[in-house]
Amino acid sequence: QGAAALAEALKVNTAVTEMWLSDNWIGAQGAAALAKALKANTTVTVMLLSENEISDQGAAALAEALKVNTAVTKMVLKGNQIGDQGAAALAEALKVNTTVTVMGLEKNQIGDRGAAALAKALKVNTAVTKMGLDKNQIGDRGAAALAKALKVNTAVTEMGLDNNWIEAQGAVAL
């Protein structure tokens, strides 16, 4: 209910530029409410939603908002139980979004398939400069996909991949 109330306020508020909601319990339903507000809001540039258990469902809702939102430049979704499905949804949004420069997806459950989807997005996205994927479940195949994307993407200046499942083959690709 709290996230829904904040979302309703964001639909009409034109003063708030940053929403710091980390370490709450908004869940997928709260993320969906905030996503709906982001479709209308043009002033919020920073969304910090770490540790909120939003899951793939909440990530997908936020992804739909990012397809039309032109204000958000930083989205941090650290520690939200986002897996490959949520990462794929966010990747689809990044293919068309031209304003997000920082995407924080650390400490989730993103594996090789999610990393590959994000890599495809990075091949066409020229806005993202920082992608945080530390503490996920990305292995050699995901690392190789990201490496291929970084060969053509000249915008990304920081790619966090600490504490994943990358072994020698993935390291060589990077």
PDB file of C-alpha atoms in Angstrom, residues 23-117:
ATOM      1  CA  ASP A  23      15.553  -2.040   1.701  1.00  0.00           C
ATOM      2  CA  ASN A  24      11.787  -2.033   1.862  1.00  0.00           C
ATOM      3  CA  TRP A  25       9.262  -4.733   1.011  1.00  0.00           C
ATOM      4  CA  ILE A  26       7.549  -3.275  -2.033  1.00  0.00           C
ATOM      5  CA  GLY A  27       7.564  -6.580  -3.954  1.00  0.00           C
ATOM      6  CA  ALA A  28       6.379  -7.076  -7.501  1.00  0.00           C
ATOM      7  CA  GLN A  29       3.063  -5.338  -6.856  1.00  0.00           C
ATOM      8  CA  GLY A  30       4.741  -2.203  -5.516  1.00  0.00           C
ATOM      9  CA  ALA A  31       7.200  -2.216  -8.423  1.00  0.00           C
ATOM     10  CA  ALA A  32       4.277  -2.445 -10.843  1.00  0.00           C
ATOM     11  CA  ALA A  33       2.601   0.549  -9.197  1.00  0.00           C
ATOM     12  CA  LEU A  34       5.819   2.566  -9.392  1.00  0.00           C
ATOM     13  CA  ALA A  35       6.280   1.498 -13.005  1.00  0.00           C
ATOM     14  CA  LYS A  36       2.836   2.790 -13.878  1.00  0.00           C
ATOM     15  CA  ALA A  37       3.738   6.132 -12.304  1.00  0.00           C
ATOM     16  CA  LEU A  38       7.019   6.278 -14.232  1.00  0.00           C
ATOM     17  CA  LYS A  39       5.084   6.065 -17.473  1.00  0.00           C
ATOM     18  CA  ALA A  40       3.585   9.480 -16.659  1.00  0.00           C
ATOM     19  CA  ASN A  41       6.310  11.091 -14.529  1.00  0.00           C
ATOM     20  CA  THR A  42       8.872  13.259 -16.310  1.00  0.00           C
ATOM     21  CA  THR A  43      10.952  14.520 -13.372  1.00  0.00           C
ATOM     22  CA  VAL A  44      12.267  11.460 -11.514  1.00  0.00           C
ATOM     23  CA  THR A  45      15.756  10.735 -12.832  1.00  0.00           C
ATOM     24  CA  VAL A  46      16.997   8.296 -10.175  1.00  0.00           C
ATOM     25  CA  MET A  47      15.194   5.167  -8.954  1.00  0.00           C
ATOM     26  CA  LEU A  48      16.964   3.249  -6.187  1.00  0.00           C
ATOM     27  CA  LEU A  49      14.947   0.094  -5.529  1.00  0.00           C
ATOM     28  CA  SER A  50      17.549  -2.300  -4.108  1.00  0.00           C
ATOM     29  CA  GLU A  51      16.589  -5.151  -1.780  1.00  0.00           C
ATOM     30  CA  ASN A  52      12.832  -5.032  -2.364  1.00  0.00           C
ATOM     31  CA  GLU A  53      12.061  -8.561  -3.603  1.00  0.00           C
ATOM     32  CA  ILE A  54      10.526  -7.268  -6.810  1.00  0.00           C
ATOM     33  CA  SER A  55      11.369 -10.484  -8.737  1.00  0.00           C
ATOM     34  CA  ASP A  56      11.095 -11.040 -12.491  1.00  0.00           C
ATOM     35  CA  GLN A  57       7.506  -9.798 -12.448  1.00  0.00           C
ATOM     36  CA  GLY A  58       8.415  -6.432 -10.937  1.00  0.00           C
ATOM     37  CA  ALA A  59      11.425  -6.098 -13.238  1.00  0.00           C
ATOM     38  CA  ALA A  60       9.176  -6.718 -16.244  1.00  0.00           C
ATOM     39  CA  ALA A  61       6.782  -3.981 -15.102  1.00  0.00           C
ATOM     40  CA  LEU A  62       9.647  -1.524 -14.657  1.00  0.00           C
ATOM     41  CA  ALA A  63      10.985  -2.526 -18.064  1.00  0.00           C
ATOM     42  CA  GLU A  64       7.684  -1.600 -19.695  1.00  0.00           C
ATOM     43  CA  ALA A  65       7.911   1.823 -18.039  1.00  0.00           C
ATOM     44  CA  LEU A  66      11.478   2.321 -19.252  1.00  0.00           C
ATOM     45  CA  LYS A  67      10.312   1.779 -22.819  1.00  0.00           C
ATOM     46  CA  VAL A  68       8.394   5.074 -22.663  1.00  0.00           C
ATOM     47  CA  ASN A  69      10.032   7.019 -19.814  1.00  0.00           C
ATOM     48  CA  THR A  70      12.526   9.642 -20.960  1.00  0.00           C
ATOM     49  CA  ALA A  71      13.580  10.995 -17.564  1.00  0.00           C
ATOM     50  CA  VAL A  72      15.137   8.124 -15.591  1.00  0.00           C
ATOM     51  CA  THR A  73      18.912   8.022 -15.997  1.00  0.00           C
ATOM     52  CA  LYS A  74      19.773   5.692 -13.121  1.00  0.00           C
ATOM     53  CA  MET A  75      17.922   2.499 -12.166  1.00  0.00           C
ATOM     54  CA  VAL A  76      19.352   0.390  -9.345  1.00  0.00           C
ATOM     55  CA  LEU A  77      17.672  -2.985  -8.774  1.00  0.00           C
ATOM     56  CA  LYS A  78      20.324  -4.682  -6.659  1.00  0.00           C
ATOM     57  CA  GLY A  79      19.290  -7.736  -4.622  1.00  0.00           C
ATOM     58  CA  ASN A  80      15.772  -8.196  -5.954  1.00  0.00           C
ATOM     59  CA  GLN A  81      15.676 -11.880  -6.933  1.00  0.00           C
ATOM     60  CA  ILE A  82      15.672 -10.948 -10.617  1.00  0.00           C
ATOM     61  CA  GLY A  83      16.502 -13.888 -12.869  1.00  0.00           C
ATOM     62  CA  ASP A  84      16.944 -14.410 -16.580  1.00  0.00           C
ATOM     63  CA  GLN A  85      13.327 -13.554 -17.383  1.00  0.00           C
ATOM     64  CA  GLY A  86      13.491 -10.185 -15.632  1.00  0.00           C
ATOM     65  CA  ALA A  87      16.885  -9.435 -17.168  1.00  0.00           C
ATOM     66  CA  ALA A  88      15.475 -10.228 -20.623  1.00  0.00           C
ATOM     67  CA  ALA A  89      12.575  -7.830 -20.052  1.00  0.00           C
ATOM     68  CA  LEU A  90      14.956  -5.081 -18.956  1.00  0.00           C
ATOM     69  CA  ALA A  91      17.138  -5.821 -21.976  1.00  0.00           C
ATOM     70  CA  GLU A  92      14.181  -5.283 -24.316  1.00  0.00           C
ATOM     71  CA  ALA A  93      13.594  -1.911 -22.667  1.00  0.00           C
ATOM     72  CA  LEU A  94      17.249  -0.936 -23.042  1.00  0.00           C
ATOM     73  CA  LYS A  95      17.014  -1.590 -26.771  1.00  0.00           C
ATOM     74  CA  VAL A  96      14.697   1.411 -27.105  1.00  0.00           C
ATOM     75  CA  ASN A  97      15.494   3.539 -24.041  1.00  0.00           C
ATOM     76  CA  THR A  98      17.966   6.341 -24.693  1.00  0.00           C
ATOM     77  CA  THR A  99      18.170   7.970 -21.262  1.00  0.00           C
ATOM     78  CA  VAL A 100      19.225   5.280 -18.755  1.00  0.00           C
ATOM     79  CA  THR A 101      22.977   5.565 -18.266  1.00  0.00           C
ATOM     80  CA  VAL A 102      23.332   3.431 -15.123  1.00  0.00           C
ATOM     81  CA  MET A 103      21.703   0.020 -14.684  1.00  0.00           C
ATOM     82  CA  GLY A 104      22.468  -1.689 -11.389  1.00  0.00           C
ATOM     83  CA  LEU A 105      21.545  -5.370 -11.370  1.00  0.00           C
ATOM     84  CA  GLU A 106      24.012  -6.611  -8.785  1.00  0.00           C
ATOM     85  CA  LYS A 107      23.202  -9.423  -6.342  1.00  0.00           C
ATOM     86  CA  ASN A 108      20.395 -11.014  -8.327  1.00  0.00           C
ATOM     87  CA  GLN A 109      19.952 -14.431  -9.955  1.00  0.00           C
ATOM     88  CA  ILE A 110      20.854 -13.522 -13.520  1.00  0.00           C
ATOM     89  CA  GLY A 111      22.494 -16.360 -15.423  1.00  0.00           C
ATOM     90  CA  ASP A 112      23.894 -16.860 -18.905  1.00  0.00           C
ATOM     91  CA  ARG A 113      20.541 -16.375 -20.678  1.00  0.00           C
ATOM     92  CA  GLY A 114      19.889 -13.082 -18.920  1.00  0.00           C
ATOM     93  CA  ALA A 115      23.443 -11.910 -19.599  1.00  0.00           C
ATOM     94  CA  ALA A 116      23.050 -12.832 -23.276  1.00  0.00           C
ATOM     95  CA  ALA A 117      19.816 -10.819 -23.486  1.00  0.00           C
TER      96      ALA A 117
END
